[in-house]
């Protein structure tokens, strides 16, 4: 079976989902990523902000590519070595090559993937450019990652929460400010999945870039739809509290189980993959 | 506005102008070769020397006034330091397309130049996005539906001219099943489904065909239902063509009664992308669209 319904969260005003209004005049992280990765689904404001960012932080282009490559290796590891068959991909972004479902279903065709993004247009791209393998299933939820109740309730339509689930949040938690307590959000999600489930995160590292660069990035981010808050290694490690980290532990994205022929460079993003006991 | 001018030069003409030998395809490739040459700091004279030609040959190539020899383009790409295999392949395939006799040349008696250009672009595109308010997208039309529309447009046409036009449309659809078929993402207004074209039986069969087409892996259909109210594309139907080559701009195609408008200036194209992006976010999902079409078919 293949389901490609988007469930728009909400209904009752109490559980009304936060979604992002469509606005091309303000730079958007997903479209800036698309631009840096060589896509064409971006607008003038996105390109301008991305260029400003790259000027301050030239390594960001490598970080974006390395983050994407980490996604591929992490999902291959989870689907292959670990045998995970259910994925909850939060902060999907604009699809490029080798999206979660493609990587997972190449390993195990029956894999089920739920994509979550709070931008209906970004999610429309994911849906349109994604052709689910017939044996597996892919579903789409329009929801803000802060609305964990909405996400979990709707993801249960496709995912079986009594079996292990891999929750992936790549380059997305740094768009959640401390005031929204991202650590509690991650804990809520991991509480909902059984033992043997996994968490994969990548996150901009405030201790991986010089202070001036951080200040410069803040200047760009203030003009984006997302405010970017990089965190240091300890803060990223706290997302994995109570989980066992898969080797090699918490490292920069290009260092996590690197493959030969991987791009060379030094990123400014931390990542890890952890298993729930 | 009625121009295709990759660099603000060489306006592309409609039917009223003398026949043009430059297709948008050539202009896109030519504009790209010029950008690559300039980026590499190579003068037209140096480039000409490398392909045993003259400075004016380079100029004619870069403005899309002549067809391209694949070997010339390959040599130029080398001179310009383009070594990436994918980038070379994409550009060389455009060069090949710009030169090959096209399958539609045998229809040239019924094809205006501006439409031949579109066919060239359509077969070179990797992604075709469209918004339709009037008819089902040409690539998804059944023969009977296409015939009904063609008869509307050519009421004085002889029967075999009508048949040739219908044949052309059906032939065009081979694009959908060829290897490396483009991805087609079509958003249509509910009115497209509701308008009875050629009678209820023809419309019903067309709706059934749409449901079939929607199952093709590279096709995405979305309907904007009437209940959605107004939408950003009040202007009308349009198509956005995207090409594999990273630096080639998207091209917007808007068909008019006797000519077509091609837009490839970024600022223009982005207005249309914005509309189609917004509509895609607001329209029914592909799964809900399939159910919606089935429901309309039952009511037809």
XYZ file of C-alpha atoms in Angstrom:
577
model
C 0.000 0.000 0.000
C 1.112 3.475 -0.627
C -0.383 6.361 1.193
C 0.627 9.847 0.320
C -1.962 11.828 2.124
C -0.849 14.875 3.905
C -2.529 15.181 7.208
C -2.921 18.790 8.059
C -2.863 18.928 11.761
C -5.603 20.530 13.723
C -9.309 20.672 13.273
C -10.388 21.857 16.676
C -9.096 25.296 17.508
C -7.407 23.916 20.625
C -5.124 21.662 18.603
C -4.749 24.004 15.658
C -1.381 23.297 14.093
C 1.221 25.953 13.620
C 2.186 26.055 9.976
C 4.364 28.474 8.124
C 2.672 31.008 5.858
C 3.955 31.014 2.280
C 6.223 34.018 1.939
C 9.007 34.256 -0.614
C 10.081 37.718 0.497
C 11.738 36.380 3.649
C 14.594 33.874 3.508
C 13.635 30.349 4.496
C 16.096 27.773 5.804
C 14.796 24.952 3.588
C 15.081 27.056 0.434
C 18.507 28.396 1.430
C 19.618 24.781 1.846
C 18.189 23.990 -1.566
C 20.195 26.842 -3.055
C 23.438 25.852 -1.370
C 22.951 22.245 -2.474
C 22.472 23.354 -6.083
C 18.668 23.177 -6.289
C 16.393 25.547 -8.187
C 13.531 25.770 -5.707
C 14.602 29.014 -4.103
C 13.845 32.701 -4.406
C 15.811 35.936 -4.481
C 15.550 36.489 -0.705
C 16.785 32.946 -0.049
C 19.765 33.322 -2.364
C 20.649 36.699 -0.921
C 20.578 35.374 2.638
C 22.502 32.228 1.658
C 25.189 34.302 -0.061
C 25.419 36.580 2.983
C 25.754 33.521 5.181
C 28.435 31.950 2.983
C 30.402 35.179 3.043
C 30.502 35.093 6.835
C 30.849 31.318 7.058
C 32.302 29.876 3.831
C 32.364 26.388 5.375
C 28.571 26.359 5.449
C 28.417 24.991 1.887
C 30.497 21.999 2.933
C 28.446 21.624 6.111
C 25.228 21.499 4.069
C 26.615 18.792 1.773
C 28.163 16.848 4.632
C 24.893 17.006 6.566
C 23.059 15.581 3.563
C 25.652 12.818 3.247
C 25.274 12.047 6.966
C 21.536 11.578 6.403
C 22.289 8.911 3.792
C 24.821 7.059 5.951
C 22.707 7.233 9.107
C 19.566 5.930 7.401
C 21.556 3.201 5.646
C 23.042 2.191 8.997
C 19.634 2.174 10.682
C 17.845 0.293 7.906
C 20.769 -2.037 7.173
C 22.826 -2.908 10.243
C 20.171 -2.183 12.849
C 17.153 -3.366 10.858
C 14.857 -0.417 11.606
C 11.789 -0.400 9.358
C 9.991 2.745 10.563
C 11.261 6.301 10.222
C 9.883 9.569 11.539
C 11.724 12.296 9.598
C 11.020 15.647 11.236
C 12.067 18.771 9.362
C 12.015 17.153 5.950
C 12.947 20.179 3.871
C 12.979 20.375 0.096
C 13.908 16.976 -1.298
C 17.166 16.402 -3.134
C 18.725 13.122 -4.178
C 18.734 10.271 -1.629
C 15.883 11.222 0.632
C 15.124 9.148 3.723
C 12.548 6.895 2.070
C 14.766 6.237 -0.932
C 17.732 5.232 1.201
C 15.640 3.141 3.600
C 13.553 1.472 0.922
C 16.645 0.667 -1.129
C 17.784 -1.404 1.843
C 14.370 -2.690 2.923
C 11.511 -2.059 0.474
C 8.875 -2.445 3.194
C 10.226 0.492 5.212
C 7.653 3.048 6.317
C 8.483 6.717 6.456
C 6.536 9.637 7.852
C 7.785 13.058 6.804
C 6.988 16.069 8.957
C 7.442 19.708 8.024
C 5.643 22.831 9.168
C 5.721 24.432 5.726
C 2.898 23.092 3.508
C 4.727 24.184 0.342
C 7.965 22.494 1.311
C 5.986 19.384 2.096
C 4.213 19.619 -1.290
C 7.652 19.443 -2.910
C 8.573 16.413 -0.852
C 5.337 14.734 -1.828
C 5.585 15.566 -5.519
C 9.204 14.584 -5.925
C 8.965 11.478 -3.856
C 7.788 8.294 -5.464
C 7.244 5.817 -2.735
C 8.232 2.242 -3.280
C 5.045 0.230 -3.667
C 5.868 -2.164 -0.878
C 6.616 0.477 1.685
C 4.634 3.486 2.569
C 5.297 7.165 2.909
C 3.127 9.653 4.711
C 3.294 13.407 5.211
C 2.298 15.518 8.157
C 2.122 19.292 8.134
C 3.072 20.186 11.694
C 5.553 22.184 13.709
C 8.026 19.971 15.530
C 7.014 21.710 18.762
C 3.562 20.149 18.388
C 4.712 16.692 19.433
C 1.205 15.556 20.357
C -0.057 16.283 16.854
C 2.930 14.567 15.245
C 2.705 11.426 17.361
C -1.049 11.114 16.990
C -0.947 11.442 13.218
C 2.216 9.404 12.656
C 0.441 6.522 14.410
C -1.672 6.249 11.248
C 1.296 4.692 9.462
C 3.830 3.797 12.147
C 3.407 1.110 14.763
C 4.665 2.623 18.009
C 5.005 -0.759 19.676
C 7.881 -1.513 17.263
C 11.189 0.396 17.023
C 11.105 3.733 15.228
C 14.037 5.868 14.107
C 13.377 9.541 14.785
C 15.561 11.735 12.592
C 15.924 15.484 13.096
C 18.623 16.767 10.811
C 19.657 20.398 10.826
C 16.325 21.369 12.319
C 16.671 21.608 16.111
C 18.917 24.651 15.786
C 15.811 26.490 14.550
C 14.172 25.908 17.952
C 15.164 28.480 20.599
C 15.902 27.488 24.192
C 12.671 29.200 25.231
C 10.791 26.387 23.441
C 12.875 23.784 25.300
C 14.023 21.604 22.402
C 15.449 19.037 24.848
C 11.998 18.451 26.298
C 10.561 18.143 22.775
C 13.068 15.433 21.868
C 12.470 13.673 25.197
C 8.708 13.628 24.556
C 9.226 12.074 21.131
C 11.631 9.442 22.451
C 9.274 8.630 25.328
C 6.667 7.668 22.746
C 8.809 5.027 21.025
C 9.758 1.624 22.446
C 13.104 0.258 23.538
C 15.337 -0.435 20.539
C 14.235 2.773 18.832
C 16.826 5.260 17.579
C 17.393 9.002 17.490
C 19.546 10.683 14.814
C 20.331 14.369 15.110
C 22.588 16.827 13.358
C 22.924 20.317 14.751
C 25.009 23.427 14.067
C 27.847 23.573 16.598
C 28.414 26.924 18.281
C 31.813 25.655 19.455
C 32.793 24.701 15.891
C 32.818 28.258 14.569
C 34.631 31.389 15.715
C 32.765 33.935 17.788
C 32.731 36.585 14.998
C 31.172 34.036 12.660
C 28.484 33.283 15.242
C 27.657 36.971 15.533
C 27.553 37.312 11.748
C 25.261 34.310 11.391
C 22.944 35.818 13.959
C 22.721 38.946 11.801
C 21.622 36.869 8.791
C 19.319 34.670 10.846
C 17.496 37.711 12.234
C 16.219 38.287 8.705
C 15.141 34.681 8.126
C 11.864 32.909 8.797
C 13.803 30.698 11.192
C 16.046 32.037 13.961
C 19.130 29.852 14.005
C 20.544 28.991 17.427
C 23.666 26.849 17.213
C 24.503 24.847 20.343
C 27.741 23.489 21.745
C 28.773 19.852 22.033
C 27.417 19.390 25.564
C 24.049 20.859 24.668
C 23.812 18.581 21.634
C 24.871 15.593 23.763
C 21.992 16.352 26.154
C 19.501 15.458 23.383
C 20.782 11.892 23.781
C 20.401 11.720 27.552
C 19.580 8.137 28.529
C 20.372 6.769 25.057
C 23.373 4.647 24.069
C 25.333 6.329 21.296
C 26.257 4.200 18.313
C 29.960 4.339 17.404
C 31.719 6.682 16.833
C 29.571 8.733 19.224
C 29.031 12.452 18.975
C 31.234 13.824 16.178
C 31.172 16.290 13.324
C 28.833 15.136 10.523
C 31.649 14.201 8.129
C 33.283 12.053 10.824
C 30.320 9.788 11.484
C 31.107 6.439 9.846
C 32.720 8.154 6.868
C 32.810 6.346 3.557
C 35.646 6.437 1.071
C 35.118 9.094 -1.608
C 33.171 11.255 0.825
C 33.635 14.999 0.362
C 36.682 16.391 2.144
C 36.365 19.361 4.437
C 35.566 20.431 7.955
C 31.931 21.050 8.859
C 30.492 23.056 11.713
C 27.744 20.596 12.632
C 27.609 17.955 15.362
C 25.773 14.698 14.941
C 25.084 11.419 16.673
C 22.873 8.366 16.484
C 21.608 6.903 19.758
C 19.640 3.835 20.765
C 16.895 3.816 23.353
C 17.524 1.230 26.068
C 7.603 40.815 -22.516
C 6.896 38.866 -25.678
C 10.486 37.812 -25.863
C 12.940 35.185 -25.005
C 16.153 36.919 -24.326
C 18.561 35.085 -22.061
C 20.623 38.206 -21.796
C 18.221 40.896 -22.821
C 19.180 40.670 -26.449
C 17.752 38.891 -29.475
C 14.028 39.065 -28.869
C 12.151 35.920 -29.705
C 9.375 36.525 -32.130
C 5.809 35.384 -32.425
C 3.957 34.578 -35.606
C 3.941 38.124 -36.906
C 7.690 38.263 -37.217
C 9.767 36.642 -39.916
C 10.410 32.956 -39.260
C 13.121 32.464 -36.683
C 15.770 29.823 -36.932
C 16.766 30.095 -33.306
C 14.863 27.965 -30.860
C 14.792 28.788 -27.196
C 16.830 25.654 -26.789
C 19.657 27.114 -28.829
C 19.375 30.379 -27.014
C 19.543 28.692 -23.648
C 22.572 26.676 -24.652
C 24.158 29.667 -26.361
C 23.621 31.894 -23.337
C 25.102 29.226 -21.143
C 28.178 28.841 -23.364
C 28.711 32.580 -23.183
C 28.472 32.615 -19.383
C 30.903 29.714 -19.162
C 33.322 31.371 -21.571
C 33.277 34.644 -19.663
C 33.666 32.867 -16.338
C 36.727 31.089 -17.735
C 38.157 34.392 -18.973
C 38.355 33.161 -22.559
C 37.923 35.696 -25.380
C 35.679 34.906 -28.370
C 38.811 34.885 -30.545
C 40.489 32.277 -28.365
C 37.359 30.173 -28.305
C 36.985 30.449 -32.082
C 40.560 29.312 -32.579
C 39.941 26.178 -30.518
C 37.046 25.073 -32.694
C 38.694 26.132 -35.949
C 36.051 28.796 -36.497
C 35.701 32.545 -36.604
C 34.830 35.045 -33.919
C 31.456 35.534 -35.537
C 30.741 31.811 -35.382
C 31.179 31.982 -31.612
C 28.933 35.004 -31.517
C 26.285 33.279 -33.631
C 26.429 30.222 -31.397
C 26.159 32.268 -28.235
C 23.122 34.144 -29.454
C 21.467 30.925 -30.563
C 21.379 31.835 -34.222
C 22.852 28.576 -35.464
C 22.596 24.922 -34.592
C 25.414 23.354 -32.605
C 27.830 20.654 -33.596
C 28.158 18.389 -30.601
C 31.900 18.197 -31.159
C 32.217 22.001 -31.120
C 30.322 22.220 -27.861
C 32.427 19.430 -26.346
C 35.632 21.220 -27.382
C 34.389 24.539 -26.014
C 33.410 23.001 -22.699
C 36.927 21.607 -22.393
C 38.431 24.997 -23.174
C 36.150 26.559 -20.550
C 37.311 24.052 -17.968
C 33.954 22.279 -17.630
C 35.030 18.820 -16.545
C 32.068 17.748 -14.436
C 30.635 14.764 -16.272
C 27.018 15.506 -15.431
C 27.254 19.118 -16.470
C 28.902 18.152 -19.750
C 26.311 15.488 -20.451
C 23.413 17.862 -19.861
C 24.842 20.506 -22.184
C 25.863 18.027 -24.872
C 22.408 16.523 -24.837
C 20.969 20.004 -25.409
C 23.408 20.466 -28.290
C 22.262 17.199 -29.802
C 18.602 18.202 -29.405
C 19.193 21.574 -30.992
C 20.510 19.931 -34.111
C 18.604 16.699 -34.612
C 15.656 16.771 -36.933
C 12.767 16.614 -34.503
C 9.973 14.095 -34.705
C 7.482 16.906 -35.179
C 9.038 18.307 -38.349
C 6.602 16.218 -40.371
C 3.830 18.202 -38.714
C 5.454 21.508 -39.602
C 2.611 22.497 -41.962
C 0.235 22.678 -39.001
C 2.756 23.868 -36.431
C 3.491 27.526 -35.895
C 7.151 28.245 -35.086
C 6.382 29.307 -31.565
C 4.893 25.923 -30.864
C 7.782 23.993 -32.406
C 9.957 25.860 -29.950
C 7.795 24.654 -27.117
C 8.041 21.045 -28.278
C 11.818 21.373 -28.311
C 11.831 22.666 -24.767
C 9.308 20.127 -23.571
C 11.420 17.241 -24.770
C 14.556 18.689 -23.157
C 12.944 19.423 -19.785
C 13.515 17.312 -16.693
C 10.588 18.814 -14.797
C 7.376 20.256 -16.183
C 5.155 22.124 -13.754
C 1.874 23.538 -14.877
C -1.222 25.290 -13.697
C -4.340 24.650 -15.760
C -7.611 26.492 -15.513
C -9.263 25.511 -18.794
C -8.275 22.121 -20.184
C -6.610 18.970 -18.985
C -2.842 19.229 -19.642
C -2.090 18.278 -23.258
C 0.146 15.422 -22.157
C -2.746 13.857 -20.259
C -5.527 14.228 -22.843
C -7.324 11.255 -24.356
C -7.600 11.184 -28.121
C -11.330 11.985 -28.021
C -10.859 14.849 -25.585
C -8.015 16.234 -27.709
C -10.212 15.929 -30.797
C -13.073 17.800 -29.127
C -10.734 20.654 -28.158
C -9.082 20.731 -31.569
C -12.461 20.948 -33.258
C -13.353 23.883 -31.041
C -10.202 25.672 -32.065
C -10.310 24.842 -35.778
C -13.943 24.853 -36.749
C -13.112 25.428 -40.391
C -10.399 22.760 -40.401
C -10.632 19.859 -42.827
C -11.211 16.486 -41.153
C -7.737 15.187 -41.939
C -6.113 18.365 -40.636
C -7.993 17.862 -37.368
C -6.800 14.250 -37.283
C -3.207 15.311 -37.847
C -3.458 17.764 -34.989
C -4.908 15.079 -32.738
C -2.183 12.689 -33.917
C 0.471 15.231 -32.997
C -0.936 15.558 -29.511
C -1.023 11.806 -29.011
C 2.511 11.488 -30.374
C 3.672 14.146 -27.901
C 2.507 11.919 -25.082
C 5.222 9.371 -25.875
C 7.278 11.682 -23.683
C 5.523 10.174 -20.664
C 6.787 6.664 -21.267
C 10.192 7.240 -22.818
C 13.261 6.342 -20.757
C 14.213 9.267 -18.578
C 10.729 10.765 -18.847
C 10.418 14.195 -17.268
C 8.663 14.660 -13.967
C 5.315 16.318 -14.516
C 3.645 18.159 -11.674
C 0.344 19.582 -12.752
C -2.000 21.629 -10.595
C -5.430 22.192 -12.060
C -8.457 24.148 -11.127
C -11.618 22.191 -10.383
C -13.171 23.869 -13.448
C -10.950 21.699 -15.648
C -12.661 18.589 -14.293
C -16.160 20.048 -14.419
C -16.119 21.429 -17.964
C -17.906 18.964 -20.259
C -15.665 18.697 -23.307
C -17.025 16.622 -26.187
C -19.992 15.440 -24.129
C -20.377 13.487 -20.904
C -18.967 10.214 -22.240
C -15.764 11.849 -23.504
C -15.345 13.800 -20.279
C -15.925 10.698 -18.154
C -13.353 8.736 -20.141
C -10.943 11.651 -19.784
C -11.418 11.705 -16.018
C -10.779 7.973 -15.928
C -7.596 8.522 -17.924
C -6.485 11.218 -15.472
C -6.830 8.750 -12.615
C -4.636 6.309 -14.574
C -2.060 8.968 -15.361
C -1.924 10.027 -11.719
C -0.643 6.529 -10.891
C 2.414 6.953 -13.101
C 5.468 7.300 -10.883
C 6.745 10.532 -12.406
C 3.354 12.269 -12.507
C 1.871 14.343 -9.691
C -1.637 15.758 -10.050
C -3.268 18.183 -7.658
C -6.656 19.862 -7.849
C -7.511 23.264 -6.417
C -11.166 22.811 -5.455
C -13.703 25.602 -5.809
C -14.034 25.577 -2.036
C -10.520 26.984 -1.835
C -11.863 30.301 -3.061
C -9.607 32.631 -4.966
C -6.057 31.805 -5.849
C -2.928 33.576 -6.834
C -2.991 32.609 -10.515
C -6.037 34.556 -11.589
C -4.148 35.267 -14.821
C -4.496 31.897 -16.458
C -2.780 28.667 -17.385
C 0.988 28.464 -17.655
C 3.809 25.955 -17.722
C 7.231 26.112 -16.092
C 9.956 24.022 -17.720
C 13.065 23.094 -15.788
C 16.268 21.656 -17.245
C 18.909 19.428 -15.706
C 21.803 21.799 -16.217
C 22.355 23.754 -13.018
C 22.835 27.134 -14.656
C 20.053 26.916 -17.208
C 17.150 29.090 -16.137
C 13.620 27.788 -15.863
C 11.396 28.864 -18.740
C 7.769 29.922 -18.341
C 5.532 29.220 -21.308
C 2.210 30.982 -21.712
C 0.189 30.126 -24.761
C -1.874 32.786 -26.414
C -4.255 32.707 -29.329
C -1.730 33.328 -32.095
C 1.594 33.196 -30.316
C 3.257 32.298 -27.074
C 5.187 34.121 -24.426
C 8.407 32.654 -23.133
C 9.919 34.082 -19.978
C 13.338 33.149 -18.715
C 14.364 36.231 -16.780
C 14.670 35.157 -13.193
C 12.466 37.907 -11.787
C 9.655 37.012 -14.211
C 10.012 33.274 -13.773
C 9.946 33.556 -10.003
C 6.584 35.268 -10.013
C 5.173 32.194 -11.720
C 7.083 29.759 -9.531
C 5.674 31.556 -6.526
C 2.145 31.118 -7.811
C 2.583 27.448 -8.630
C 4.388 26.813 -5.323
C 1.655 28.480 -3.362
C -1.024 26.583 -5.279
C 0.766 23.274 -4.710
C 0.809 23.938 -0.990
C -2.865 24.892 -0.951
C -4.256 22.309 -3.404
C -5.567 18.875 -2.470
C -2.837 16.294 -1.947
C -2.248 13.826 -4.805
C -4.110 11.102 -2.907
C -7.064 13.365 -2.155
C -6.963 14.556 -5.775
C -7.394 11.004 -7.057
C -10.434 10.530 -4.814
C -11.781 13.911 -5.884
C -11.495 13.063 -9.589
C -13.272 9.753 -8.992
C -16.077 11.614 -7.285
C -16.394 14.139 -10.135
C -16.385 11.272 -12.653
C -19.330 9.666 -10.854
C -21.230 12.950 -11.058
C -20.448 13.477 -14.753
